[in-house]
Amino acid sequence: MIPAIGLLVGVLLGLILHPTVPLWLQPYLPIAVVAALDAVFGAFRSVLDGIFNDRIFVISFLSNVLVAALIVFLGDQLGVGSQMSTGVVVVLTMRIFANVAAIRRHLLKA
Amino acid sequence: MGMHSAPRPARTSAEARFRLIRSLKPAMSRTQIMITVLFVVLGFATMAAIRGNPASTLLANARQSDLVSLLDDLAQREARLQSEISRLETARETLLGGDQYQALNEAKRRATALGKLAGTEPVSGSGITIAISGNLTASTLLDAIQELRDAGATAIQISDSNLDVRVVANSWFGDSENGVTVSGTALEVPITITAVGDQSVLTPAMKIPGGLEDTVGSGGGTVTITPTDDATVSAVVPLPTS
């Protein structure tokens, strides 16, 4: 419950403060957000699977974000930045869909 | 939260819902606080990413070749618009600042030019006259007229010994007893075609193989082409009323 409120607070803060993303962060932020979303949906799934562990969640959240940003950074250095971000987003989105499907099966048995 | 729930998947959807709701219950622990902080950051970052994504990224993501062609398009368009601006400004200044009759003169000049094309104005200038005698059919004459038009004749008239007929866009040709009919006027062979235009183009156009000279010549007639600096097309058609 508290994390949900935290999410709301973050969204409101973003709406109020109109943050400008620094230029060096711009390629990585969207990827990081998608990676974090993947971790969140994975957490919901593991709650329903009965294997949720908040320590693992925190670590997976942070490592997801870091690894995703790192891969895109590496792609940028190799000159395939946009293709790499596309690839990362595709993989993460597939995982999100798989997690959502598992959650749906748990909740609705369908 | 892990204490009561066995590490196994939820068996029923009711159990799943129960687990979900229980996971949302507030519980204070260090990791809960950390998760909350992460969620605050996630929400903030999401909004930042959404806001920091204006429409200009459309250009940022475009390939270099696309950008170059886009720039070229814009430059070309600008040049076109600039030339149109200067053209219109010149016209405006001529109309405003010049002689007060200049606009009228311009309009008259255009009326004369259009009159020559429409056949309502007499035209004279350098051109050719073609005298045709012998057997002449309407289709041969039509071919000759088309050939003259293709060769850039600005005005054409067809005359016999006492009648002149101007050839305009809606002229028609028909065969008659001892000659041809042009737009309803019967002309008797021999006839003379007067065409105003470039002599050096018109003359060869009449002499090409299979052209007027060939056709009339093979039918036993004669064609005489005379270049002249004073070709006069005097016949006019009445101005259409509508």
PDB file of N, CA and C in Angstrom, chain A residues 66-102:
ATOM      1  N   LEU A  66      19.757  -0.929 -13.841  1.00  0.00           N
ATOM      2  CA  LEU A  66      21.171  -0.713 -14.151  1.00  0.00           C
ATOM      3  C   LEU A  66      21.594  -1.468 -15.403  1.00  0.00           C
ATOM      4  N   VAL A  67      21.198  -2.749 -15.468  1.00  0.00           N
ATOM      5  CA  VAL A  67      21.616  -3.564 -16.613  1.00  0.00           C
ATOM      6  C   VAL A  67      21.024  -3.005 -17.904  1.00  0.00           C
ATOM      7  N   ALA A  68      19.744  -2.607 -17.851  1.00  0.00           N
ATOM      8  CA  ALA A  68      19.116  -2.067 -19.054  1.00  0.00           C
ATOM      9  C   ALA A  68      19.855  -0.810 -19.520  1.00  0.00           C
ATOM     10  N   ALA A  69      20.140   0.082 -18.555  1.00  0.00           N
ATOM     11  CA  ALA A  69      20.848   1.310 -18.915  1.00  0.00           C
ATOM     12  C   ALA A  69      22.244   0.988 -19.436  1.00  0.00           C
ATOM     13  N   LEU A  70      22.877  -0.013 -18.810  1.00  0.00           N
ATOM     14  CA  LEU A  70      24.231  -0.383 -19.217  1.00  0.00           C
ATOM     15  C   LEU A  70      24.255  -0.924 -20.649  1.00  0.00           C
ATOM     16  N   ILE A  71      23.257  -1.770 -20.948  1.00  0.00           N
ATOM     17  CA  ILE A  71      23.208  -2.349 -22.302  1.00  0.00           C
ATOM     18  C   ILE A  71      23.047  -1.240 -23.335  1.00  0.00           C
ATOM     19  N   VAL A  72      22.142  -0.287 -23.032  1.00  0.00           N
ATOM     20  CA  VAL A  72      21.930   0.807 -23.979  1.00  0.00           C
ATOM     21  C   VAL A  72      23.199   1.657 -24.088  1.00  0.00           C
ATOM     22  N   PHE A  73      23.843   1.886 -22.955  1.00  0.00           N
ATOM     23  CA  PHE A  73      25.083   2.658 -22.976  1.00  0.00           C
ATOM     24  C   PHE A  73      26.124   1.969 -23.846  1.00  0.00           C
ATOM     25  N   LEU A  74      26.249   0.645 -23.640  1.00  0.00           N
ATOM     26  CA  LEU A  74      27.210  -0.128 -24.435  1.00  0.00           C
ATOM     27  C   LEU A  74      26.861  -0.024 -25.926  1.00  0.00           C
ATOM     28  N   GLY A  75      25.545  -0.144 -26.226  1.00  0.00           N
ATOM     29  CA  GLY A  75      25.103  -0.023 -27.608  1.00  0.00           C
ATOM     30  C   GLY A  75      25.475   1.335 -28.180  1.00  0.00           C
ATOM     31  N   ASP A  76      25.305   2.384 -27.370  1.00  0.00           N
ATOM     32  CA  ASP A  76      25.669   3.727 -27.821  1.00  0.00           C
ATOM     33  C   ASP A  76      27.145   3.787 -28.170  1.00  0.00           C
ATOM     34  N   GLN A  77      27.978   3.198 -27.292  1.00  0.00           N
ATOM     35  CA  GLN A  77      29.420   3.231 -27.539  1.00  0.00           C
ATOM     36  C   GLN A  77      29.776   2.455 -28.796  1.00  0.00           C
ATOM     37  N   LEU A  78      29.014   1.379 -29.066  1.00  0.00           N
ATOM     38  CA  LEU A  78      29.299   0.551 -30.238  1.00  0.00           C
ATOM     39  C   LEU A  78      28.674   1.130 -31.496  1.00  0.00           C
ATOM     40  N   GLY A  79      27.872   2.188 -31.343  1.00  0.00           N
ATOM     41  CA  GLY A  79      27.252   2.808 -32.510  1.00  0.00           C
ATOM     42  C   GLY A  79      25.957   2.153 -32.923  1.00  0.00           C
ATOM     43  N   VAL A  80      25.399   1.286 -32.068  1.00  0.00           N
ATOM     44  CA  VAL A  80      24.113   0.674 -32.391  1.00  0.00           C
ATOM     45  C   VAL A  80      23.114   0.995 -31.289  1.00  0.00           C
ATOM     46  N   GLY A  81      23.210   2.224 -30.770  1.00  0.00           N
ATOM     47  CA  GLY A  81      22.405   2.625 -29.613  1.00  0.00           C
ATOM     48  C   GLY A  81      20.917   2.454 -29.834  1.00  0.00           C
ATOM     49  N   SER A  82      20.412   2.958 -30.997  1.00  0.00           N
ATOM     50  CA  SER A  82      18.962   2.925 -31.175  1.00  0.00           C
ATOM     51  C   SER A  82      18.482   1.485 -31.353  1.00  0.00           C
ATOM     52  N   GLN A  83      19.261   0.671 -32.076  1.00  0.00           N
ATOM     53  CA  GLN A  83      18.846  -0.733 -32.248  1.00  0.00           C
ATOM     54  C   GLN A  83      18.856  -1.450 -30.910  1.00  0.00           C
ATOM     55  N   MET A  84      19.888  -1.149 -30.092  1.00  0.00           N
ATOM     56  CA  MET A  84      20.007  -1.790 -28.796  1.00  0.00           C
ATOM     57  C   MET A  84      18.826  -1.410 -27.910  1.00  0.00           C
ATOM     58  N   SER A  85      18.455  -0.111 -27.896  1.00  0.00           N
ATOM     59  CA  SER A  85      17.311   0.270 -27.052  1.00  0.00           C
ATOM     60  C   SER A  85      16.058  -0.418 -27.538  1.00  0.00           C
ATOM     61  N   THR A  86      15.912  -0.521 -28.881  1.00  0.00           N
ATOM     62  CA  THR A  86      14.734  -1.222 -29.400  1.00  0.00           C
ATOM     63  C   THR A  86      14.725  -2.662 -28.900  1.00  0.00           C
ATOM     64  N   GLY A  87      15.882  -3.311 -28.988  1.00  0.00           N
ATOM     65  CA  GLY A  87      15.955  -4.700 -28.545  1.00  0.00           C
ATOM     66  C   GLY A  87      15.604  -4.840 -27.074  1.00  0.00           C
ATOM     67  N   VAL A  88      16.172  -3.970 -26.236  1.00  0.00           N
ATOM     68  CA  VAL A  88      15.908  -4.042 -24.799  1.00  0.00           C
ATOM     69  C   VAL A  88      14.429  -3.825 -24.521  1.00  0.00           C
ATOM     70  N   VAL A  89      13.854  -2.817 -25.187  1.00  0.00           N
ATOM     71  CA  VAL A  89      12.441  -2.533 -24.947  1.00  0.00           C
ATOM     72  C   VAL A  89      11.580  -3.712 -25.378  1.00  0.00           C
ATOM     73  N   VAL A  90      11.927  -4.332 -26.507  1.00  0.00           N
ATOM     74  CA  VAL A  90      11.140  -5.476 -26.981  1.00  0.00           C
ATOM     75  C   VAL A  90      11.181  -6.604 -25.955  1.00  0.00           C
ATOM     76  N   VAL A  91      12.396  -6.924 -25.465  1.00  0.00           N
ATOM     77  CA  VAL A  91      12.534  -8.025 -24.515  1.00  0.00           C
ATOM     78  C   VAL A  91      11.775  -7.722 -23.228  1.00  0.00           C
ATOM     79  N   LEU A  92      11.952  -6.501 -22.711  1.00  0.00           N
ATOM     80  CA  LEU A  92      11.282  -6.145 -21.461  1.00  0.00           C
ATOM     81  C   LEU A  92       9.769  -6.161 -21.627  1.00  0.00           C
ATOM     82  N   THR A  93       9.301  -5.674 -22.769  1.00  0.00           N
ATOM     83  CA  THR A  93       7.862  -5.658 -23.003  1.00  0.00           C
ATOM     84  C   THR A  93       7.316  -7.083 -23.068  1.00  0.00           C
ATOM     85  N   MET A  94       8.068  -7.980 -23.710  1.00  0.00           N
ATOM     86  CA  MET A  94       7.631  -9.375 -23.755  1.00  0.00           C
ATOM     87  C   MET A  94       7.527  -9.938 -22.347  1.00  0.00           C
ATOM     88  N   ARG A  95       8.509  -9.609 -21.506  1.00  0.00           N
ATOM     89  CA  ARG A  95       8.477 -10.106 -20.121  1.00  0.00           C
ATOM     90  C   ARG A  95       7.288  -9.529 -19.367  1.00  0.00           C
ATOM     91  N   ILE A  96       7.015  -8.244 -19.600  1.00  0.00           N
ATOM     92  CA  ILE A  96       5.863  -7.625 -18.927  1.00  0.00           C
ATOM     93  C   ILE A  96       4.580  -8.338 -19.339  1.00  0.00           C
ATOM     94  N   PHE A  97       4.465  -8.626 -20.632  1.00  0.00           N
ATOM     95  CA  PHE A  97       3.266  -9.314 -21.102  1.00  0.00           C
ATOM     96  C   PHE A  97       3.155 -10.694 -20.469  1.00  0.00           C
ATOM     97  N   ALA A  98       4.290 -11.407 -20.398  1.00  0.00           N
ATOM     98  CA  ALA A  98       4.267 -12.744 -19.797  1.00  0.00           C
ATOM     99  C   ALA A  98       3.848 -12.659 -18.337  1.00  0.00           C
ATOM    100  N   ASN A  99       4.395 -11.668 -17.603  1.00  0.00           N
ATOM    101  CA  ASN A  99       4.043 -11.506 -16.189  1.00  0.00           C
ATOM    102  C   ASN A  99       2.569 -11.173 -16.028  1.00  0.00           C
ATOM    103  N   VAL A 100       2.083 -10.236 -16.869  1.00  0.00           N
ATOM    104  CA  VAL A 100       0.679  -9.850 -16.779  1.00  0.00           C
ATOM    105  C   VAL A 100      -0.205 -11.049 -17.074  1.00  0.00           C
ATOM    106  N   ALA A 101       0.215 -11.882 -18.054  1.00  0.00           N
ATOM    107  CA  ALA A 101      -0.582 -13.069 -18.376  1.00  0.00           C
ATOM    108  C   ALA A 101      -0.637 -14.005 -17.173  1.00  0.00           C
ATOM    109  N   ALA A 102       0.508 -14.169 -16.466  1.00  0.00           N
ATOM    110  CA  ALA A 102       0.541 -15.050 -15.290  1.00  0.00           C
ATOM    111  C   ALA A 102      -0.363 -14.484 -14.193  1.00  0.00           C
TER     112      ALA A 102
END
